[in-house]
Coordinates of C-alpha atoms in Angstrom, one line a residue:
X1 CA 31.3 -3.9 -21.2
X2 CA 29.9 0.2 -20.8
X3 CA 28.4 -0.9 -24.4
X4 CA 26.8 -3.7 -23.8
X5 CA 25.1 -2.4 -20.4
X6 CA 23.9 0.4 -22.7
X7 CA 22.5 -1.4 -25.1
X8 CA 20.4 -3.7 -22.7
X9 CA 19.0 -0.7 -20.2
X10 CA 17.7 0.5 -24.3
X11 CA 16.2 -2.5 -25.0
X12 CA 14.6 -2.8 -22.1
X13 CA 13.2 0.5 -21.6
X14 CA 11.8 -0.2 -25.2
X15 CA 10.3 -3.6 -23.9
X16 CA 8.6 -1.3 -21.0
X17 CA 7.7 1.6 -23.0
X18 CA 4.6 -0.9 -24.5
X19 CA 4.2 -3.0 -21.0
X20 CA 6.3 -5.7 -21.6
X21 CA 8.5 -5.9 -18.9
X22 CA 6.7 -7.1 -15.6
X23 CA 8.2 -8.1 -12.5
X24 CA 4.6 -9.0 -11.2
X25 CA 2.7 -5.7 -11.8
X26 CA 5.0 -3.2 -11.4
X27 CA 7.6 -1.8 -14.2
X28 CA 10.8 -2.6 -12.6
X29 CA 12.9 0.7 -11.9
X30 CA 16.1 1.4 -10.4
X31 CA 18.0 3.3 -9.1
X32 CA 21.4 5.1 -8.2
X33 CA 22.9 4.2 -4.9
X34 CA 24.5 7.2 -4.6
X35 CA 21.0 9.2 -4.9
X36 CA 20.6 10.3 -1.2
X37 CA 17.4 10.5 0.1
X38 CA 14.8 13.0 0.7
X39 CA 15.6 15.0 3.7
X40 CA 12.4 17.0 4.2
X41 CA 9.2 14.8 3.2
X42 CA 6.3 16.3 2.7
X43 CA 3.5 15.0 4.9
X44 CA 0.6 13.6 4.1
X45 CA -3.3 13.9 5.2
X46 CA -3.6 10.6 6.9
X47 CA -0.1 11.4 8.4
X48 CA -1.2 14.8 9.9
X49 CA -4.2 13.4 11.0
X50 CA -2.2 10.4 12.8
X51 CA 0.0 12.8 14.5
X52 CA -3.0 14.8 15.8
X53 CA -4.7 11.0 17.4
X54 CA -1.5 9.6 18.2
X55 CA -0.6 12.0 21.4
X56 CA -4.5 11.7 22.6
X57 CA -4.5 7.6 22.5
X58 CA -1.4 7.5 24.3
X59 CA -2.6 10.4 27.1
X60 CA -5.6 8.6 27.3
X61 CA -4.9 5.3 27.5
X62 CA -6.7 2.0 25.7
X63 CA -9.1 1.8 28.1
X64 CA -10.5 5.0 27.4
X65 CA -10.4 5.1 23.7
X66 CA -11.2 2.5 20.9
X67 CA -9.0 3.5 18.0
X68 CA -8.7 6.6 15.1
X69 CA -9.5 6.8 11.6
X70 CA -10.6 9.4 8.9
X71 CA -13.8 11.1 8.6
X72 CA -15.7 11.5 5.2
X73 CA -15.0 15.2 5.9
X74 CA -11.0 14.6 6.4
X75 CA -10.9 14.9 10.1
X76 CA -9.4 12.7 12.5
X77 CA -12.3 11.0 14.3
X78 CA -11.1 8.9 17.9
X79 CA -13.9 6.4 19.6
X80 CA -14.1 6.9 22.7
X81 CA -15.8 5.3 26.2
X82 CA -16.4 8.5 28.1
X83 CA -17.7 12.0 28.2
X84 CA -14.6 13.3 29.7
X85 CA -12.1 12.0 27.0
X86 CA -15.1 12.9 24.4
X87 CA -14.5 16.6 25.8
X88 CA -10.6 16.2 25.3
X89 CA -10.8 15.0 21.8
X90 CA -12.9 17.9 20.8
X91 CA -10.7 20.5 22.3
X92 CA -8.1 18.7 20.3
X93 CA -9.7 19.7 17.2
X94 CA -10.5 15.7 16.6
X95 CA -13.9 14.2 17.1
X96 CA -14.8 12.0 19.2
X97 CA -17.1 9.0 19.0
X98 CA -18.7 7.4 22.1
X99 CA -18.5 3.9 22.1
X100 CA -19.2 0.5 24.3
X101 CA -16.4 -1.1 23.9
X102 CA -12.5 -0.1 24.6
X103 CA -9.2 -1.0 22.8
X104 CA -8.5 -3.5 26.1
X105 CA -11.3 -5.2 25.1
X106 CA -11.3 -5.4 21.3
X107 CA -7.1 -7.0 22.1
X108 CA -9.0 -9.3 24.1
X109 CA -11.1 -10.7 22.3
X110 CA -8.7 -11.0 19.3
X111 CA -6.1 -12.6 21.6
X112 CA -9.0 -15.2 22.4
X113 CA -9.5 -15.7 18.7
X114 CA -6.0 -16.6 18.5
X115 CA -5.9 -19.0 20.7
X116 CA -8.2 -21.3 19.1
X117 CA -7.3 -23.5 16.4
X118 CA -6.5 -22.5 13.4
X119 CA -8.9 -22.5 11.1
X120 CA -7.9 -21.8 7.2
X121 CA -10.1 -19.5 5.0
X122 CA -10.7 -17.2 8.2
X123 CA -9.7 -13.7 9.2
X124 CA -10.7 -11.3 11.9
X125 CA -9.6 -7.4 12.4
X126 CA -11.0 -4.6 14.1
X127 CA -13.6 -2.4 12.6
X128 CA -13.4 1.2 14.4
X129 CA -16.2 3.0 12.9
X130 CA -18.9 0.1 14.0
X131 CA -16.5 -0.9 17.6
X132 CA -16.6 -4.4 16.2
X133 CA -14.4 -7.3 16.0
X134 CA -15.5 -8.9 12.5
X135 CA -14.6 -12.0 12.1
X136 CA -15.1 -13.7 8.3
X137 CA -15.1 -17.1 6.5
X138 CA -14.4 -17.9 3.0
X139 CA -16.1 -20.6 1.0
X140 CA -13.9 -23.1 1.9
X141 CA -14.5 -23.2 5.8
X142 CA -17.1 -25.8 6.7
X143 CA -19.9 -25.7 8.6
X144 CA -18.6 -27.6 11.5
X145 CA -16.1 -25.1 11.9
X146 CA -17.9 -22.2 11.4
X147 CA -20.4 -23.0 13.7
X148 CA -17.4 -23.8 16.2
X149 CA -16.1 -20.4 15.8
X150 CA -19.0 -18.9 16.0
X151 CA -20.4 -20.5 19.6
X152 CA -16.9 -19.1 20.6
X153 CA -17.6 -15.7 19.3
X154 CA -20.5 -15.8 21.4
X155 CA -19.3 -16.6 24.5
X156 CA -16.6 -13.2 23.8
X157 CA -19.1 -10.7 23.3
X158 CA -22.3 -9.6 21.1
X159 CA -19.3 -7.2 19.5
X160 CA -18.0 -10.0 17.4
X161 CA -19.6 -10.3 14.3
X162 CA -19.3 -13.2 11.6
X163 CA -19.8 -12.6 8.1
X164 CA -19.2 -15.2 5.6
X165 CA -17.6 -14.3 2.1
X166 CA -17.4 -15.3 -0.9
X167 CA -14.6 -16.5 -2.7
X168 CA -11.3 -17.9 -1.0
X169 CA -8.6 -15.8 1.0
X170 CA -5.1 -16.6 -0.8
X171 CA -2.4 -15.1 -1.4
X172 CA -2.1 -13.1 -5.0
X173 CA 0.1 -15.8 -6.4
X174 CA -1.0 -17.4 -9.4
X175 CA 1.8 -20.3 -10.5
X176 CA -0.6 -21.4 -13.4
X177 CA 0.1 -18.2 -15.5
X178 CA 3.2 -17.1 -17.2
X179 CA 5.9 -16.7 -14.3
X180 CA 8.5 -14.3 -14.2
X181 CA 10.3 -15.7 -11.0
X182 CA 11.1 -19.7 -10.0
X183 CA 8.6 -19.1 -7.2
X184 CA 5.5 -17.9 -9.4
X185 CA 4.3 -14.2 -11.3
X186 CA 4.6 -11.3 -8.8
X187 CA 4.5 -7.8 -8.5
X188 CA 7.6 -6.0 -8.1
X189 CA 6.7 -3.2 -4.7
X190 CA 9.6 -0.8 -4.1
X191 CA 13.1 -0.1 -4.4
X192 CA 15.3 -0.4 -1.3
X193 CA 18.8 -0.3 -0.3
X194 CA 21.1 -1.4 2.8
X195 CA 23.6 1.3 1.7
X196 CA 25.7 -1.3 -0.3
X197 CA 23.1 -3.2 -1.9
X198 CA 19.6 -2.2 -3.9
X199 CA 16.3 -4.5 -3.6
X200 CA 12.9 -4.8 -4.7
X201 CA 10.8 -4.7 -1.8
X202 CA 8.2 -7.6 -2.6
X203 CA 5.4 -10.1 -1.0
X204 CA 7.5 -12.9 0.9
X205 CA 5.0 -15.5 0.1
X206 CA 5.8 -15.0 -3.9
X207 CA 8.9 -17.8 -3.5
X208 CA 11.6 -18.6 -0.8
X209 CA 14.6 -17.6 -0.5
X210 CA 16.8 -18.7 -3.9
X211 CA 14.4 -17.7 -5.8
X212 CA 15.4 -15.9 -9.3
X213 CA 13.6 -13.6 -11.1
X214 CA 13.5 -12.1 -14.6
X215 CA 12.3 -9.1 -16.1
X216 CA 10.2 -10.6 -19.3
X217 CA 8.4 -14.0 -19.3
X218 CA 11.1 -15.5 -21.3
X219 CA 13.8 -15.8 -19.1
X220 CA 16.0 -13.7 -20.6
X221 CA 16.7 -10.6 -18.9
X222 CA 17.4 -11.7 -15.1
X223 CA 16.9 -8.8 -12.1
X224 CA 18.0 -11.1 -9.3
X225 CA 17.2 -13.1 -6.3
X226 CA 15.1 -13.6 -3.4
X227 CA 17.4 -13.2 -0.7
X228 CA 15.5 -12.9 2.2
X229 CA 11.9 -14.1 2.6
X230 CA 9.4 -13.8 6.0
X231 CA 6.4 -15.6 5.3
X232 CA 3.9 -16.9 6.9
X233 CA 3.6 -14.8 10.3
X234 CA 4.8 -12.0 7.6
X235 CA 4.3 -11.3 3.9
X236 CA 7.8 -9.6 2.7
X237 CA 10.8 -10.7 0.5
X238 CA 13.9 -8.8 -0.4
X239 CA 14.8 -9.4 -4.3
X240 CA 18.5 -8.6 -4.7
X241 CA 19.4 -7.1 -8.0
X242 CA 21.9 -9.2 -9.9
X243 CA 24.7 -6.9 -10.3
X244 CA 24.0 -5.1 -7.2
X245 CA 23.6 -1.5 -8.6
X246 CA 20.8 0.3 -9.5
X247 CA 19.9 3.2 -12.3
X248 CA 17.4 6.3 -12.3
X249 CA 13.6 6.6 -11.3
X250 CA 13.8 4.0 -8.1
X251 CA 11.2 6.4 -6.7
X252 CA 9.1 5.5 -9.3
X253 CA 6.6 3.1 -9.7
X254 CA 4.2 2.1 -12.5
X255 CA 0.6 2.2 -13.2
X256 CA 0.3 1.4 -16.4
X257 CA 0.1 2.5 -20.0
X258 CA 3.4 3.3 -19.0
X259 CA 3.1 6.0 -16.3
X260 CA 4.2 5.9 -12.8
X261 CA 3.7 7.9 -9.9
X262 CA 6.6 9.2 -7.4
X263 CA 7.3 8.3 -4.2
X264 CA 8.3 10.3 -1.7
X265 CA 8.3 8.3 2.1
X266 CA 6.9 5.4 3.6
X267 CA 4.5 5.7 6.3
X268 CA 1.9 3.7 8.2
X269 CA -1.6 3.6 7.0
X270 CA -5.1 5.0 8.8
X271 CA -8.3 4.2 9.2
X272 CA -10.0 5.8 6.4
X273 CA -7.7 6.3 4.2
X274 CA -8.2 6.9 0.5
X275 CA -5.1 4.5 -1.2
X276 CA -4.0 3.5 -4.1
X277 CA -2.9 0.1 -5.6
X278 CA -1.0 -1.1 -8.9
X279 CA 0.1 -4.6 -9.6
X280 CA 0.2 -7.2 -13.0
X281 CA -3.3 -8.5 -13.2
X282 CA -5.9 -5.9 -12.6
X283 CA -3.3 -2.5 -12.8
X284 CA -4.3 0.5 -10.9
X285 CA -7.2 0.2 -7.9
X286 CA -8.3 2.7 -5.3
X287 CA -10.4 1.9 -1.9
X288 CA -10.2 2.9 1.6
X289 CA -8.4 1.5 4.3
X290 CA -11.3 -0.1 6.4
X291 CA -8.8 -1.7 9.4
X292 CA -5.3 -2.4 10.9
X293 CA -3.7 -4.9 12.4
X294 CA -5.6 -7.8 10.7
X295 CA -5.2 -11.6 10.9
X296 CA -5.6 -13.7 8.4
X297 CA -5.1 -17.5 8.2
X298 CA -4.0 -18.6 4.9
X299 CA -3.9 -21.9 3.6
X300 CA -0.2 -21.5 3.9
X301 CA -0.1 -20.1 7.2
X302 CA -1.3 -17.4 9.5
X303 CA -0.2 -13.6 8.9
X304 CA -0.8 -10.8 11.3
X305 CA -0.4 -7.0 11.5
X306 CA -1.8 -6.7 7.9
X307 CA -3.4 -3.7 6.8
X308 CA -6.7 -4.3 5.7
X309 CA -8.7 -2.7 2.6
X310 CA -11.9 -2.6 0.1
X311 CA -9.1 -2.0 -2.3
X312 CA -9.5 -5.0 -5.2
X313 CA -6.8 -7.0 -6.3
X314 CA -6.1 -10.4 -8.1
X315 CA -3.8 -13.5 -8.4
X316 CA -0.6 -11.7 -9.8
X317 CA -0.5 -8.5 -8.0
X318 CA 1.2 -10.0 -4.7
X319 CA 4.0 -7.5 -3.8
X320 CA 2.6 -4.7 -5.5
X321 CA 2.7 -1.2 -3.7
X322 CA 0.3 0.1 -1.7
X323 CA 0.4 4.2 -1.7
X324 CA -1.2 7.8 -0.8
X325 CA 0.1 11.0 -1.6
X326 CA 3.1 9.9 -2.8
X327 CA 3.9 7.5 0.4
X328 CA 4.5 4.2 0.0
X329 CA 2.0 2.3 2.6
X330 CA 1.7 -1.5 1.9
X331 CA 2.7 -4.7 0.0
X332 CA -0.5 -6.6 -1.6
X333 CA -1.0 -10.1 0.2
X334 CA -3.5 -11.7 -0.3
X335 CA -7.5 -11.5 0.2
X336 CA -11.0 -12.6 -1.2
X337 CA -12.6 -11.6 -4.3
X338 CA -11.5 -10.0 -7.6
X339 CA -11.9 -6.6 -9.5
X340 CA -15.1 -7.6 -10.8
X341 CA -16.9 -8.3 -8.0
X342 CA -15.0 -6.5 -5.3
X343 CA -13.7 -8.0 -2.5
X344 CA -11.0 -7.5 0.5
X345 CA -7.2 -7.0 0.1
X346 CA -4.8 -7.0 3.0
X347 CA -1.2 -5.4 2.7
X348 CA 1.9 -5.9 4.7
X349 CA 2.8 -2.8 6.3
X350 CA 5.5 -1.2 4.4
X351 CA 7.1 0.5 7.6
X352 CA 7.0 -3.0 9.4
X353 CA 9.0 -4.8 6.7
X354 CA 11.6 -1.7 6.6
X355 CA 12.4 -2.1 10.3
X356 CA 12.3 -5.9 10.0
X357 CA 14.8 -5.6 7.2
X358 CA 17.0 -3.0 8.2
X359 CA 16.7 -1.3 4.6
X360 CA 15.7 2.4 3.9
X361 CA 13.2 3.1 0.8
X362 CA 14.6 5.0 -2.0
X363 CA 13.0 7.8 -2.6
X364 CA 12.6 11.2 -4.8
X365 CA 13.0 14.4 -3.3
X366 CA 10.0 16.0 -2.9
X367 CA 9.2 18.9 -6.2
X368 CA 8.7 21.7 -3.8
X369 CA 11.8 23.2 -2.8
X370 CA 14.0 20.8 -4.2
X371 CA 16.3 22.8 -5.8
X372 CA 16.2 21.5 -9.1
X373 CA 14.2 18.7 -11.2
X374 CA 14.2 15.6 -10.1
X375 CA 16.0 12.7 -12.3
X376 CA 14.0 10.8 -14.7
X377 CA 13.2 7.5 -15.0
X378 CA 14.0 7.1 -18.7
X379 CA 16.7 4.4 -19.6
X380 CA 15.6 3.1 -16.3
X381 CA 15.7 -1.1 -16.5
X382 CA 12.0 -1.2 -16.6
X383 CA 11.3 2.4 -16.3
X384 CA 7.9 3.6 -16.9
X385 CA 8.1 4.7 -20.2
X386 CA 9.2 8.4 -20.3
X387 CA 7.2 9.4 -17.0
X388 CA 9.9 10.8 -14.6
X389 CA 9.1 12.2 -11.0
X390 CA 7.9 15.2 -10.7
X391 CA 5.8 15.1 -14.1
X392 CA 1.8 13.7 -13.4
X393 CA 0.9 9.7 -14.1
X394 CA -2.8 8.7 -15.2
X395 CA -3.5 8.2 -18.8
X396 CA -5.9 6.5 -21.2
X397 CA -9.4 6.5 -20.6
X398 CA -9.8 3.8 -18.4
X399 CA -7.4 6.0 -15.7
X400 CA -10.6 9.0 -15.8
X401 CA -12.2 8.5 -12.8
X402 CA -8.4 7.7 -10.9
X403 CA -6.9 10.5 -12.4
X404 CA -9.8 12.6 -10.9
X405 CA -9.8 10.9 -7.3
X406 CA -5.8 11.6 -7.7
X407 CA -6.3 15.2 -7.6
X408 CA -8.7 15.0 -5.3
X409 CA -7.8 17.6 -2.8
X410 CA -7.4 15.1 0.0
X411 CA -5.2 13.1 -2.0
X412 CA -2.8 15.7 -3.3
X413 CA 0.2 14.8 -2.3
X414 CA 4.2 14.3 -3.7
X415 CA 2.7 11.0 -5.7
X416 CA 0.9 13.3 -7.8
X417 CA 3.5 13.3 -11.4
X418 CA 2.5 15.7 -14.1
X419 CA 3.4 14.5 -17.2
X420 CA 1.0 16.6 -19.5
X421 CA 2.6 20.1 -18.6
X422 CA 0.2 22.8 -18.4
X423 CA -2.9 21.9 -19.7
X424 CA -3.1 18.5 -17.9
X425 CA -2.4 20.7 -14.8
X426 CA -5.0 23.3 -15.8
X427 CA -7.3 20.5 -16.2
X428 CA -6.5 18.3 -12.9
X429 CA -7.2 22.4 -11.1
X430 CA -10.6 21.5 -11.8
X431 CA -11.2 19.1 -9.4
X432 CA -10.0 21.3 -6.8
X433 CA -12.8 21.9 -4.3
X434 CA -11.5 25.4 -2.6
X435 CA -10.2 28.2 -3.8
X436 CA -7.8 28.1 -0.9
X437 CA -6.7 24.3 -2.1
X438 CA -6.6 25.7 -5.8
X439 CA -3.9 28.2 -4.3
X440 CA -2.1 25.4 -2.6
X441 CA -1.9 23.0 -4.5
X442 CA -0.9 25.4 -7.7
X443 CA 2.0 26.5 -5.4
X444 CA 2.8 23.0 -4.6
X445 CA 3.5 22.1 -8.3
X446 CA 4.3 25.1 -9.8
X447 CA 8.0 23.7 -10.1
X448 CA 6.8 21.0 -12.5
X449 CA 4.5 22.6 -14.5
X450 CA 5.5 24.2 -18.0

């Protein structure tokens, strides 16, 4: 039995090693049970800059402020609707943004939104930076009904604005290509566990529960079964592996060419936010986070609390991960658009469906200070290739301008893997903006550089 395990994790880590082995856009890793988690997680920009808002908001109150996001210069930024809590903000080393209209009344008129009828092809969030509730319509809502919603927009406030879109928001599902599940070709997100039992942390609108899924388009090599789904009012699924174990490099997930790129935490998402997405179709993206807590009404149903992005994404990449820095942010759902044209993605928070599940990520201790190199992720089931955490991820020509807004200085972060050694490290130093950052980051990743 030990020989014939051995021989299948080879043959499928060949199968991977040339991007054969799919579940939905991800290479599917594993890994050991027994691998305890990080205990100290490095944190991120967007995190630092959260826990710098978060203690204003809440001293403040929501009918004083408006929300928080990111600046173009990295600084938290927090609307505000007075000179007083402007004055506050600033000695908090954040700055503030007078605005018209407060949190109380952008929940308003989002509650009032939901009490209407539904109406598929719509979605609404809130837009920070402009104090805005934007509401949109895809090509399939009718004139009748956007000219309802409208008149009701109206009557809320000159702050709602209506935008019509083009193309249809659906979920990233596409049953009419080559399926690696019962329920349709998804991307696999990130690895969990429940302490007994390891997942794949997915989209729940990729198939209901019962649903099986296999590593290569044949049918051959089966990971497992959709155990728990929550969708619509959610977008999450648990996959449960088939023999309930798992191998090396869970923390690690692919972005093609065979590369992958460690994670380290989960985390929620802000504002502003530089991310990162990888999933079947259209591989590794990059956008900004432009709003939380969006609604969006499917034609399968209405899902709320989604993150949304400018991030592009296609039929196929459902359940891919969503990630910054190494910290694992969102599922892909659904949205408008395509990677030609651009378009909007929303993402189910990755926190959220943690909590909802009651599983823990798995994770890769973090390079600095670990004690030792982290374990690899070849002879993984599905591993990418020979990438291993702690070694750097971007490759081929097409990955240029990703592998330089990776090592961005905003963006360096645990997710950053160094597979190149020294040269690719020298190199990626280049793009460091400060001579203080150069320092930092070289200290950072000195551990995984030969």
């Amino acid at each position: 039995m030990r020989h014939a395990r051995r021989r299948v994790v080879r043959r499928v880590t060949r199968l991977a090693a040339v991007g054969g082995l799919l579940l939905g856009g991800t290479m599917v890793t594993r890994a050991m049970a027994s691998e305890p988690p990080a205990t100290t997680v490095p944190r991120t920009f967007a995190q630092e800059a959260g826990d710098m808002t978060s203690g204003l908001v809440s001293r403040l109150g929501p009918s004083r402020t408006a929300g928080t996001w990111i600046g173009a210069d990295g600084r938290p930024v927090v609307a505000v609707t007075d000179k007083d809590a402007a004055s506050e903000v600033r000695q908090a080393g954040a700055t503030p943004k007078m605005v018209s209209h407060s949190m109380n009344e952008l929940k308003s008129a989002t509650t009032t939104l939901r009490s209407a009828p539904r109406v598929a092809g719509t979605a609404w969030s809130m837009d920070y930076k402009t104090n805005e509730i934007v509401v949109r319509g895809d090509s399939t809502v009718s004139a009748d009904d956007w000219s309802r919603m409208t008149r009701m927009a109206s009557g809320i406030g000159s702050f709602v604005r209506m935008e019509r879109t083009q193309g249809t928001f659906t979920p990233r599902v596409n049953g009419a290509q080559a399926i690696l599940s019962t329920g349709g070709r998804c991307s696999a997100g990130f690895n969990v566990t429940n302490g007994q039992s390891d997942f794949i942390l997915t989209a729940g609108h990729c198939g209901p529960t019962g649903s099986i899924w296999f590593e290569d388009s044949r049918a051959t090599e089966r990971v497992g079964k959709t155990v728990t789904q929550s969708f619509p009012g959610n977008d999450f699924s648990l996959v449960q592996y088939a023999d309930g174990k798992a191998g090396d490099g869970a923390a690690v997930v692919s972005i093609g060419d065979g590369k992958g790129v460690q994670i380290t935490g989960a985390a929620d998402a802000e504002v502003g936010q530089r991310v990162f997405r990888s999933g079947s179709t259209s591989g590794l993206r990059d956008g900004e986070v432009t709003a939380l807590n969006a609604t969006v009404n499917y034609p399968e149903g209405t899902v709320t609390g989604l993150i949304e992005t400018n991030v592009c994404a296609e039929p196929g990449d459902s359940g891919g991960p969503m990630f910054a820095e190494g910290i694992a942010l969102g599922l892909t759902s659904g949205g408008s658009g395509d990677c030609t044209s651009g378009g909007t993605t929303f993402f189910e928070p990755v926190t959220e469906a943690l909590a909802d599940l009651n599983v823990k990520l798995l994770v890769a201790k973090p390079a600095a200070g670990s004690g030792g190199p982290a374990p690899t992720a070849s002879g993984a089931r599905g591993a990418a290739g020979s990438a291993s955490p702690g070694s750097t991820v971007a490759g081929g020509a097409s990955a240029e301008p990703l592998l330089s807004r990776l090592t961005d200085p905003r963006n360096v972060g645990p997710g950053l893997l160094v597979i190149a050694g020294s040269l690719v490290a020298l190199a990626a130093t280049r793009y460091i903006r400060s001579e203080q950052d150069r320092k930092a980051y070289r200290q950072y990743y000195s551990a995984t550089w030969n």
